Coordinates of C-alpha atoms and ligand atoms in Angstrom, one line a residue:
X123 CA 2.8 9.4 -2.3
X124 CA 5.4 10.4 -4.6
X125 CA 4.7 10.2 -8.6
X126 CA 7.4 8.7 -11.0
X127 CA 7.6 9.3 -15.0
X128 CA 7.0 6.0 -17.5
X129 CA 10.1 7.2 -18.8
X130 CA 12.2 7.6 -15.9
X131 CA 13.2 11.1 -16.7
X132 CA 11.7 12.8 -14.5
X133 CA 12.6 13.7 -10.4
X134 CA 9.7 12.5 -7.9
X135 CA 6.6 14.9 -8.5
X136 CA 4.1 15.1 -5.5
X137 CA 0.4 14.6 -6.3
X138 CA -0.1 18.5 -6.5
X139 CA 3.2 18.7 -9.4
X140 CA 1.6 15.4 -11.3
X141 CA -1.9 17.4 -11.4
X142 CA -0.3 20.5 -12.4
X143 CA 2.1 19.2 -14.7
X144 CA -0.4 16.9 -16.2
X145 CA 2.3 14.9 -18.1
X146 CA 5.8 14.2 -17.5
X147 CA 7.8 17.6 -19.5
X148 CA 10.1 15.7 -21.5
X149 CA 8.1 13.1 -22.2
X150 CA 5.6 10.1 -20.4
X151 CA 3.0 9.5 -17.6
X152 CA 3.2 10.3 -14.5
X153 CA 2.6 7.0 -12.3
X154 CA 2.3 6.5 -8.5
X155 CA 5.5 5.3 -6.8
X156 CA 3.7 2.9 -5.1
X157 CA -0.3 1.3 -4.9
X158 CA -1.4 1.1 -1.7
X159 CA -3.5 -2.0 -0.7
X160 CA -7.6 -1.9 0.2
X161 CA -8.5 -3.0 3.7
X162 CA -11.7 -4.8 4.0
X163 CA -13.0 -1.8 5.6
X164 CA -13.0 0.5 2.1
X165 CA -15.4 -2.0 0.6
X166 CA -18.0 -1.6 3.5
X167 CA -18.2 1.9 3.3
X168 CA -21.7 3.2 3.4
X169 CA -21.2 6.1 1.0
X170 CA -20.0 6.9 -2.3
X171 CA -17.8 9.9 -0.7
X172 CA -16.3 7.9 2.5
X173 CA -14.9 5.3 -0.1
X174 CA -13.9 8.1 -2.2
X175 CA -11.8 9.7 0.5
X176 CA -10.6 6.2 1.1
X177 CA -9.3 5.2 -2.1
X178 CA -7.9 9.2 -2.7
X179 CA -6.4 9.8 0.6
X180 CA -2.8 7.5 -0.1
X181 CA -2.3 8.9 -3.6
X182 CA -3.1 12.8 -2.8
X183 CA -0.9 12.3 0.7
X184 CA 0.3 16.0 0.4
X185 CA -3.4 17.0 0.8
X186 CA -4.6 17.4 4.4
X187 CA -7.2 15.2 5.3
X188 CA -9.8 17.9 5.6
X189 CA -8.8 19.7 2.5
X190 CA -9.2 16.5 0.4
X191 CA -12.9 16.0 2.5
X192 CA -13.8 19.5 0.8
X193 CA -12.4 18.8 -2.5
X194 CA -14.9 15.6 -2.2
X195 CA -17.8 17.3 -0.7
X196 CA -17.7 19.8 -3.4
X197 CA -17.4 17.6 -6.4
X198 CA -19.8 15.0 -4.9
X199 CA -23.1 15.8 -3.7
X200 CA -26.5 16.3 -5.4
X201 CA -26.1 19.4 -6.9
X202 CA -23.8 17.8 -9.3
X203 CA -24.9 14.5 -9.8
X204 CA -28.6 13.2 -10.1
X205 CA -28.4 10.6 -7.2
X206 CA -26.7 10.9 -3.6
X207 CA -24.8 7.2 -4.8
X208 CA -22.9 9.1 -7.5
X209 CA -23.1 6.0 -9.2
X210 CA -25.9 3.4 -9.1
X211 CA -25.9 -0.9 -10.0
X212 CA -28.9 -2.4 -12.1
X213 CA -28.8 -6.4 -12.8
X214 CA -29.2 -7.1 -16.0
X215 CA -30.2 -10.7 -16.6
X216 CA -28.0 -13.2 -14.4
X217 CA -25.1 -12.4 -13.2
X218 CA -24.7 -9.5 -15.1
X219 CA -24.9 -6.2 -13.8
X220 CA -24.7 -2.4 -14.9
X221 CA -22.4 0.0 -13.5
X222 CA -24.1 3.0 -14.7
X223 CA -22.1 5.8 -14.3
X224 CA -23.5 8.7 -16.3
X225 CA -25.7 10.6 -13.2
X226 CA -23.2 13.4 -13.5
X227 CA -23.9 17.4 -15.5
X228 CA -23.0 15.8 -18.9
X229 CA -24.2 12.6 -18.7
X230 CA -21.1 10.7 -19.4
X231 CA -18.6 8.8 -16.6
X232 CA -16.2 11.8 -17.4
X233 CA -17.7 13.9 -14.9
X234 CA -16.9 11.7 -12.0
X235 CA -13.6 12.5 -12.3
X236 CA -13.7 16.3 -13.9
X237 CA -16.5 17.2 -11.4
X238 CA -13.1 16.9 -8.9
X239 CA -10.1 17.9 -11.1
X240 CA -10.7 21.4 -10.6
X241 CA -10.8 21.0 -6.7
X242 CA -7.3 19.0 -7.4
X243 CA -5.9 21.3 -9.6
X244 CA -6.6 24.8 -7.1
X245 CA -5.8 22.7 -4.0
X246 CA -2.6 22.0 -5.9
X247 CA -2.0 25.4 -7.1
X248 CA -2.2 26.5 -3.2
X249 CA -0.3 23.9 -2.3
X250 CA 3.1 24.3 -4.4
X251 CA 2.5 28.3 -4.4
X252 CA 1.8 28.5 -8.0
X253 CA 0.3 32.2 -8.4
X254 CA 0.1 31.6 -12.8
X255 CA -3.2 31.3 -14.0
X256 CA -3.5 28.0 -15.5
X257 CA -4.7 27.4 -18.6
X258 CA -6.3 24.0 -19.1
X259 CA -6.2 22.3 -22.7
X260 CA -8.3 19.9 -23.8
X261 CA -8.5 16.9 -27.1
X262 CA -11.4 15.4 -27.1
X263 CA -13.7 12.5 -28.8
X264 CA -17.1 14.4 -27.4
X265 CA -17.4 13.8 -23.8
X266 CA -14.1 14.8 -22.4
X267 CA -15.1 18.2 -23.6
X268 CA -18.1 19.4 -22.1
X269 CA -17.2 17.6 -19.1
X270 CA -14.2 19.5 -18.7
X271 CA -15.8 22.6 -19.5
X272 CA -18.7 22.2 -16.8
X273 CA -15.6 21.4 -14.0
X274 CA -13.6 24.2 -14.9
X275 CA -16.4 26.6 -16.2
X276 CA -16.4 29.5 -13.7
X277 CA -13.1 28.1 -11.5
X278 CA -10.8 31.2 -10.9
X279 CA -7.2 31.3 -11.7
X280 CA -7.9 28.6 -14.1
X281 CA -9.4 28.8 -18.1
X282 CA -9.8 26.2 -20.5
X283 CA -9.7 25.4 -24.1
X284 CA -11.3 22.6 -25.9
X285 CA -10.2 20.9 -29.3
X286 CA -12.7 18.3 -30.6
X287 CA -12.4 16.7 -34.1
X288 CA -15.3 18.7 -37.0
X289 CA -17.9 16.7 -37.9
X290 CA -16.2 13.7 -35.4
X291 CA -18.6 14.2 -32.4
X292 CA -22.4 13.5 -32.0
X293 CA -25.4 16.8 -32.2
X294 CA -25.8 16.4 -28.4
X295 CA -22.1 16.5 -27.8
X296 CA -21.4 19.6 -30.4
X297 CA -24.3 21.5 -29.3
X298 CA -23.5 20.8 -25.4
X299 CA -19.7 21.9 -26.1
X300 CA -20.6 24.9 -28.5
X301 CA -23.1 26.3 -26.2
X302 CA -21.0 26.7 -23.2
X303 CA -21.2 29.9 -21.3
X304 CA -18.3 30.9 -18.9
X305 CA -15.8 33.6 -18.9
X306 CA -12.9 31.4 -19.3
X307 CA -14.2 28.5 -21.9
X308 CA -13.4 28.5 -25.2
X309 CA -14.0 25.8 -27.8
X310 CA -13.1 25.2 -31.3
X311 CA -13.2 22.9 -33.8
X312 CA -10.4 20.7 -35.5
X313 CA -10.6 19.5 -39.1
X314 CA -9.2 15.9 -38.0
X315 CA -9.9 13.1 -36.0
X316 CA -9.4 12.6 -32.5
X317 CA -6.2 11.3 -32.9
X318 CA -5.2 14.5 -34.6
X319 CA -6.7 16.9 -31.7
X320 CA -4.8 14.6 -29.2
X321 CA -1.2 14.8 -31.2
X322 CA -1.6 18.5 -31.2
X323 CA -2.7 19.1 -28.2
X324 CA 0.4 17.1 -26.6
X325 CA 2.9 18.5 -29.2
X326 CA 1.4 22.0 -27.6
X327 CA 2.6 20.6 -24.4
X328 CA 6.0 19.6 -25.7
X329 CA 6.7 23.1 -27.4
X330 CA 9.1 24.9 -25.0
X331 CA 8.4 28.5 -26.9
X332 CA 5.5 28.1 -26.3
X333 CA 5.5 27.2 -23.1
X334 CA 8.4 30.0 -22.8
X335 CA 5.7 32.4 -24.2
X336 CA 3.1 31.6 -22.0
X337 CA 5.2 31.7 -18.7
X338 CA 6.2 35.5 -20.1
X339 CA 2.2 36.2 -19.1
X340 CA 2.3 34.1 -16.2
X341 CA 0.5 31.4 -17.9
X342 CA 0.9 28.0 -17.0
X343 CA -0.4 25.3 -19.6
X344 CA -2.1 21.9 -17.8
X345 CA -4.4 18.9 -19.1
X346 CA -7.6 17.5 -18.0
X347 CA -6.8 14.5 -21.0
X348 CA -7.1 11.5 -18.5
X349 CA -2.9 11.5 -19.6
X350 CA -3.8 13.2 -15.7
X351 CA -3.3 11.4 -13.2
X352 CA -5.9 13.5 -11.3
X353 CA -8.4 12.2 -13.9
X354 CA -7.4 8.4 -12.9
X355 CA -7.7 8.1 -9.3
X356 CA -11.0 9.3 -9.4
X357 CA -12.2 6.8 -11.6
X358 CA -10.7 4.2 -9.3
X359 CA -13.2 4.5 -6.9
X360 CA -16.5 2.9 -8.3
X361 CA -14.9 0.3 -8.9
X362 CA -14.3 -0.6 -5.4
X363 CA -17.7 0.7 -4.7
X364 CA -19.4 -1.3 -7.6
X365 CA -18.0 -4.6 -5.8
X366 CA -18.7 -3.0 -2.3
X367 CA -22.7 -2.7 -3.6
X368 CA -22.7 -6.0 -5.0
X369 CA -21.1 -7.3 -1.6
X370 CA -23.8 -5.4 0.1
X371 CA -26.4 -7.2 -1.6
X372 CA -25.2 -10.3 -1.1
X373 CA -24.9 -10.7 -4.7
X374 CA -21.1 -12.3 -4.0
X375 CA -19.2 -13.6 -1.2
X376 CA -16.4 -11.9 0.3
X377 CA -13.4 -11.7 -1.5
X378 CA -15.3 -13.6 -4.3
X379 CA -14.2 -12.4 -7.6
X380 CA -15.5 -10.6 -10.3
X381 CA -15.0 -9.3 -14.0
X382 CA -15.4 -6.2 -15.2
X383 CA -15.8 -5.1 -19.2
X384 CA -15.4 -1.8 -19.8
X385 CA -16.1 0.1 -23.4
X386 CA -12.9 1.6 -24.0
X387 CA -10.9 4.6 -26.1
X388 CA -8.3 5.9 -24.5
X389 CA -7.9 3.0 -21.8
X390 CA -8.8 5.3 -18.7
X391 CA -11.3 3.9 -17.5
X392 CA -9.8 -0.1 -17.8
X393 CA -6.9 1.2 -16.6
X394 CA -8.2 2.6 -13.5
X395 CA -10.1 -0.8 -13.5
X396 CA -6.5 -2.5 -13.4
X397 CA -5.3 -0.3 -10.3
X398 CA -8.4 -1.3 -8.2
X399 CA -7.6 -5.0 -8.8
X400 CA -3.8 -4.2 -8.1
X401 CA -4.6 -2.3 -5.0
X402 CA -6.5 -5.8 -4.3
X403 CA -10.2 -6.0 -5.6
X404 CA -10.9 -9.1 -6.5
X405 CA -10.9 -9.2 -10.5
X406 CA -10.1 -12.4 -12.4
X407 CA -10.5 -10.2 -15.7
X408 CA -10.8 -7.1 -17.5
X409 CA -12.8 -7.4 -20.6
X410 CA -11.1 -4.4 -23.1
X411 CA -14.5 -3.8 -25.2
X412 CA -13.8 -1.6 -28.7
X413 CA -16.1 -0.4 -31.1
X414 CA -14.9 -1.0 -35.0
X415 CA -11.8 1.0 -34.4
X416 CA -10.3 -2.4 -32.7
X417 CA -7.1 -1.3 -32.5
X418 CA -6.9 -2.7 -29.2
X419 CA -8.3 -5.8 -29.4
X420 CA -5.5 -6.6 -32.4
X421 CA -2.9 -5.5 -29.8
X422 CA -4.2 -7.3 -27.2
X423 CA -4.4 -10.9 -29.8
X424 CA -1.4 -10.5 -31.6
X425 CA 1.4 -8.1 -29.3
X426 CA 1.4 -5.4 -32.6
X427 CA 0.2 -2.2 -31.8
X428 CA -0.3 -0.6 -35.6
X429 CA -1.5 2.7 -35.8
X430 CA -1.6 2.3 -40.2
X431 CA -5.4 1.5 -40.4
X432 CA -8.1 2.9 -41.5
X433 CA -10.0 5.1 -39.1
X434 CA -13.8 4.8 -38.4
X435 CA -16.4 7.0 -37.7
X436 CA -18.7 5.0 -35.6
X437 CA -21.7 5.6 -33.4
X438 CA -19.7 5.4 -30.4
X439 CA -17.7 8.1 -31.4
X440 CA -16.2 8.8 -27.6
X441 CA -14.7 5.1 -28.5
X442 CA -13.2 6.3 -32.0
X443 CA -9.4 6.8 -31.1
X444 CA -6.7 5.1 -32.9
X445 CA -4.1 6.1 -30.2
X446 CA -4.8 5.2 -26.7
X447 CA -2.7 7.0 -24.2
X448 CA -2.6 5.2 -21.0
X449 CA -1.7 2.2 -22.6
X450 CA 1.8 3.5 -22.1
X451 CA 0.9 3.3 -18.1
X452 CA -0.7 -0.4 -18.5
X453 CA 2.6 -1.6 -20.1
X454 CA 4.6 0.6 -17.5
X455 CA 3.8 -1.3 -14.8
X456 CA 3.1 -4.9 -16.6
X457 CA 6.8 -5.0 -17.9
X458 CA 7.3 -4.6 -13.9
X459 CA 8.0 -0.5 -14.7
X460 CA 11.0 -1.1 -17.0
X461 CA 10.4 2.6 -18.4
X462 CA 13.9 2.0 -20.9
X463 CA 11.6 -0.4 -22.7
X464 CA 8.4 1.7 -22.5
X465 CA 10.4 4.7 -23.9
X466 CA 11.5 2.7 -26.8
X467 CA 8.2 1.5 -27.8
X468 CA 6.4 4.7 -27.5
X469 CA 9.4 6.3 -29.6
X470 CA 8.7 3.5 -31.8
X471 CA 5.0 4.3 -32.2
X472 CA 5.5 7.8 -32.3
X473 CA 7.8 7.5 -35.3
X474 CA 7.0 4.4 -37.4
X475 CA 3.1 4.3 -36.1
X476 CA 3.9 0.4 -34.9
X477 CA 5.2 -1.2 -32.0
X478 CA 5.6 -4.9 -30.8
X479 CA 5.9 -6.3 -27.0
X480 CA 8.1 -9.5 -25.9
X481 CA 6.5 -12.6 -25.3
X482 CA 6.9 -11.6 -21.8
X483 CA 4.8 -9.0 -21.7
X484 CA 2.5 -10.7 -24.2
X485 CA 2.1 -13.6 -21.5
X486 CA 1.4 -11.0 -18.8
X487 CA -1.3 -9.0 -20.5
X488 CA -2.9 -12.2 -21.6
X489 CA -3.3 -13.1 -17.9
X490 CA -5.2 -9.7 -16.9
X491 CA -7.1 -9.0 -20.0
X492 CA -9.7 -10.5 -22.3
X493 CA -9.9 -8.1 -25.5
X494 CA -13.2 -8.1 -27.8
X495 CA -15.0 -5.7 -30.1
X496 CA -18.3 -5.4 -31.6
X497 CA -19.5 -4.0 -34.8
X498 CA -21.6 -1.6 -35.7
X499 CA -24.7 -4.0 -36.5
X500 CA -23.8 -6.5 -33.2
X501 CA -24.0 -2.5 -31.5
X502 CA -27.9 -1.8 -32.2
X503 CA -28.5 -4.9 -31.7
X504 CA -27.3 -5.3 -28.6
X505 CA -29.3 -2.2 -27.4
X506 CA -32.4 -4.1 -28.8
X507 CA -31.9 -7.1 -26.8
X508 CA -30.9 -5.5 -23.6
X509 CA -34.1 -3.6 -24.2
X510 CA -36.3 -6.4 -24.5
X511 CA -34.8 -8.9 -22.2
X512 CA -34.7 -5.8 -19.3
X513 CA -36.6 -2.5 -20.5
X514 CA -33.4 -0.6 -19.8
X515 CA -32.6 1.7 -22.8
X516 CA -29.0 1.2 -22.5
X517 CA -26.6 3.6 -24.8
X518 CA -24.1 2.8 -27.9
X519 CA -20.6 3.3 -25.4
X520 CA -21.9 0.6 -23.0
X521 CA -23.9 -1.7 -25.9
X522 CA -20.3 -2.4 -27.4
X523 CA -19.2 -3.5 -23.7
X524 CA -22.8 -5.3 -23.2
X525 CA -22.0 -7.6 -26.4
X526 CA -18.5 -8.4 -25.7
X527 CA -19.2 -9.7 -22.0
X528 CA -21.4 -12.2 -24.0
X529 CA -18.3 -13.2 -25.6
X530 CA -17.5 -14.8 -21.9
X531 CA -19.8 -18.0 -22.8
X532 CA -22.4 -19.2 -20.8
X533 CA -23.1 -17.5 -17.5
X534 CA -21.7 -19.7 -15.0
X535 CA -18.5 -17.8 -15.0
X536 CA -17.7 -14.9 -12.0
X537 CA -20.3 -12.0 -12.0
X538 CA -19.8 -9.1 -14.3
X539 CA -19.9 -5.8 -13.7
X540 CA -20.5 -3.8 -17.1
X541 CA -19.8 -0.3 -17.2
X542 CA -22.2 2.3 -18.7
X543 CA -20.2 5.0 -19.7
X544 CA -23.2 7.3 -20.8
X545 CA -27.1 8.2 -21.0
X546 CA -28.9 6.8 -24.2
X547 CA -30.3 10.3 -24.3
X548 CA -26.8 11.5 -25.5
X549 CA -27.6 9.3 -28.3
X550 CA -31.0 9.0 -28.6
X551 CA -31.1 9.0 -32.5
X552 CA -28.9 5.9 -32.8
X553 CA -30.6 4.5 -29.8
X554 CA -34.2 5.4 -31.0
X555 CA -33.2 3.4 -34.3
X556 CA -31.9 0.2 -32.7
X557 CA -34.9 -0.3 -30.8
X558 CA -37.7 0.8 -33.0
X559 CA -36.0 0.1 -36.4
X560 CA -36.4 3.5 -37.6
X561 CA -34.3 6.3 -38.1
X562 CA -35.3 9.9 -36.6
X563 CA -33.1 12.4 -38.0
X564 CA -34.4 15.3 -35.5
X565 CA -32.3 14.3 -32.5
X566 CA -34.9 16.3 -29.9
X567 CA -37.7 14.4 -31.4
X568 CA -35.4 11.5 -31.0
X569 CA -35.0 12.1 -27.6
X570 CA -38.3 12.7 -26.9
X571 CA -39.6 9.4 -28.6
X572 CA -36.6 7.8 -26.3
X573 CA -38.0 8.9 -22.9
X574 CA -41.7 7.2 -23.4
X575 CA -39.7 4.6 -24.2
X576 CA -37.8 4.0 -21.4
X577 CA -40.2 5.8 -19.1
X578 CA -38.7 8.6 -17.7
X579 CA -37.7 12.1 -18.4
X580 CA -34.3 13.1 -20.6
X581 CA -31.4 13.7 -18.8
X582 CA -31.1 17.1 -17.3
X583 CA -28.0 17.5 -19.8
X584 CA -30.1 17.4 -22.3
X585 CA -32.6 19.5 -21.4
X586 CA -33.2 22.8 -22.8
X587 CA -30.1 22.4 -25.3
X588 CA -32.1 23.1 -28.3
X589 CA -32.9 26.4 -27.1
X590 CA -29.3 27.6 -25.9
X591 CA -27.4 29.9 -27.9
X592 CA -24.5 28.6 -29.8
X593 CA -21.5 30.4 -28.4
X594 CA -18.4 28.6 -30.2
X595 CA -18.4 27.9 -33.5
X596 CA -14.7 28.3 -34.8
X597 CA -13.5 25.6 -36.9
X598 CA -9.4 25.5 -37.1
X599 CA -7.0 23.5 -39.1
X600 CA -4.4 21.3 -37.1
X601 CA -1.6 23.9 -38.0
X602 CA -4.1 27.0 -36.5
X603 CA -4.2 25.2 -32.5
X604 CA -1.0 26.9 -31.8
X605 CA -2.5 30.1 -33.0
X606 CA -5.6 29.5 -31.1
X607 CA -4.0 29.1 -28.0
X608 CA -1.9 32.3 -28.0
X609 CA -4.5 34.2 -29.0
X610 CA -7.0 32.8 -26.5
X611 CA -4.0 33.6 -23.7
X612 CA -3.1 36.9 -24.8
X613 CA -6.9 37.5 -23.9
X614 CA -6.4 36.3 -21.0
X615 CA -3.2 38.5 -19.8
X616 CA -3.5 40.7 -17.0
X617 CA -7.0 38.8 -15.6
X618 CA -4.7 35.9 -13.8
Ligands
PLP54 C1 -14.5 8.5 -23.0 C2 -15.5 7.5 -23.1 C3 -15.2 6.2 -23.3 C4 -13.8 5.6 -23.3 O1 -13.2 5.8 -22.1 P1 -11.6 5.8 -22.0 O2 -11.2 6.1 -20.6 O3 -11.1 6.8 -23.0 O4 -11.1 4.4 -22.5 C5 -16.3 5.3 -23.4 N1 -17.6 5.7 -23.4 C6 -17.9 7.0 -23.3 C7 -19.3 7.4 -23.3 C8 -16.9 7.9 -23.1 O5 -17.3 9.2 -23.0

């Protein structure tokens, strides 16, 4: 498979250069060339890792069969994740299931794909005959963060730094990202939204001294932002193994389709969604679900992206972007790749903060996707009522999506598969409150209260966190990431 940029600037990259790169230099995504097509045979698979290799195999081609088997047997297998599956299916109410997809370190879907990113990015690095030490930088909303630093923790040749917005992130999410041990994590703090910690991070990317600097050390700068396409293909997976289960257990006929809802920020997740159904899952729709930051759902109702709102802090923060990245890919290949109009729109947003599609594209989009949001009172109680109707204890992230697949009418539509993004117990406060009606501040106690509840233990991420010393607790301004970088690199001279 070779890899082609959203801009078309770029010469054909091989999986290894799209991972290492991590975006295109001089500016957009890295997409594949081509999407290969499921055989019948991927869905029947009897194990999350033999669709894996499956669905991975055509897009990292320049990986040998048995090196890609390692990668997955590594990333995969119960050390890392709670349950053998990887991911597991609950019905909830008819014709609804959940695709729960939190079973990983951290406890959020990130980890399915950043449990492997490391094994992609040293398989590349052997691959291409890179000898730099790579340095890994991260923006992130609360979950990218510690789920990137529990892949990369430890990984030789490879370090990683970590920007998340100051007082934009849950306790849980701080205190799992501040208490990271490793030699080669760092962590710091951005006064700024998410927004702001993703602008940086990718005008880091685009600054040529600096990249100029760092290659003077043998550094190499690379991103496990889901801008990766090594973040992406993972992700396409349970999706095909979601519809495989539901196959399985006779829940749907063959080739019967389905729709999927999926509580979205940065559109990786739906977007991965969309390549699954282009690669030939059956999927009449994607539900786009968004918090009160419904920039997206605007976009995907009127055609105007329009960055000049206000911003929300909500308590779905992982959903709390303003600027969603792999949009650029969705429009890439819904415009059928016409990357001189991609390039002007994202020039446009990047200058004036607005863009508009044609009524072409409009039309197109409106035939994949179904756009919704829900507010922060239809949130909690949304967890309530999943509660009572199930018993399942069902977090903020995948509440929003839960309430916007109601928005389908009654359920005699196609079968819904609603993705849970992460454990209530990396929320328990917030959850705790929506079911009981009463607010405990102490977010142990919170999540102790939460597991008689739901009847059974805390998450292992969870675990223990109180007691773990904090080990990051640098807060920078937006000018100081540049600063933060070097220095954390000129630490890191002479170790590659
Ligand atoms: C990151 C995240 C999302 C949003 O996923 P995107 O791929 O950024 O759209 C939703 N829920 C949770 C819990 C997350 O961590």
């Amino acid at each position: 498979m070779r890899y082609i940029g959203t801009h078309a600037n770029h010469p054909f990259a091989s999986a290894s250069e799209a991972v290492l790169l991590g975006m295109v230099p001089r500016g957009g995504l890295f997409v594949p060339e081509t999407i290969p097509v499921l055989d019948a045979d991927t869905l029947a698979q009897p194990s999350y890792l033999e669709t894996a290799r499956r669905i991975m195999a055509p897009y990292f081609s320049d990986f040998a069969p048995d090196v890609l088997d390692a990668c997955l047997h590594r990333a995969y297998n119960e050390t890392n994740f709670e349950t053998p599956d990887i991911v597991d299916l609950q019905p909830l109410g008819r014709r609804r299931f959940l695709l729960n997809l939190w079973h990983g370190p951290t406890a959020a879907f990130k980890d399915i794909a950043l449990q492997l990113m490391p094994e992609l990015t040293a398989t590349a690095k052997r691959l291409t005959g890179d000898k730099t030490h790579t340095l890994i930088l991260v923006a992130t909303s609360g979950d990218t963060g510690k789920a990137a630093l529990e892949g990369y923790k430890n990984a030789p040749g490879i370090s990683i730094v970590v920007f998340y917005p100051h007082g934009g992130v849950s306790e849980v999410q701080r205190l799992q990202m501040a208490t990271t041990d490793g030699s080669n994590t760092k962590v710091f703090a951005v006064r700024g939204n998410f927004d702001d910690c993703q602008t940086g991070v990718k005008a880091l990317f685009m600054d040529s001294a600096l990249r100029d600097y760092l290659a003077g050390n043998a550094i190499k700068l690379s991103t496990g932002n889901s801008i990766n396409w090594g973040r992406l293909a993972p992700q396409i997976v349970y999706y095909v193994r979601a519809y495989g289960l539901l196959q399985a257990r006779g829940e749907i006929r063959p080739g019967e389709e389905v729709d999927i809802c999926v509580p979205t920020g940065n559109f990786g997740n739906i977007l991965a969604a969309w390549y699954a159904r282009a690669m030939g899952l059956p999927v009449r729709r994607l539900f786009c679900a968004s918090n009160k930051n419904n920039i997206l759902t605007d976009f995907f109702q009127t055609g105007v992206y329009d960055t000049h709102r206000e911003f929300h802090r909500t308590s779905s923060p992982s959903m709390d972007i303003l600027i969603s990245s792999n949009l650029e890919r969705f429009l890439f290949e819904v415009t059928g790749r016409d990357a001189e109009r991609i390039k002007a729109w994202f020039t446009e947003r990047f200058r004036k903060g607005v863009f508009e599609v044609d009524a072409e594209t409009k039309a197109a989009m409106d035939a994949l996707i179904v756009p919704g949001w829900a507010d922060e009172p239809r949130v909690f109680a949304e967890i309530k009522k999943v509660y009572e109707e199930t018993g399942l204890v069902i977090d903020t992230h995948t509440a929003v999506a839960s309430a916007v697949s109601r928005d389908r009418g009654p359920a005699d539509g196609p079968a819904v598969i609603i993705v849970s993004t992460a454990s209530a117990f990396k929320f328990g406060s917030d959850v705790l409150a929506a079911i009981t009606g009463r607010a405990e501040p102490d977010e142990f106690a919170a999540i102790e209260r939460l597991s008689e509840i739901a009847g059974r233990p805390p998450h292992r991420a969870v675990r223990g966190l109180k007691e773990r010393p904090v080990l990051h607790d640098k807060v920078l301004t937006i000018s100081q990431m540049r600063e933060a970088v070097i220095g954390f690199a000129d630490g890191l001279s002479g170790r590659a």
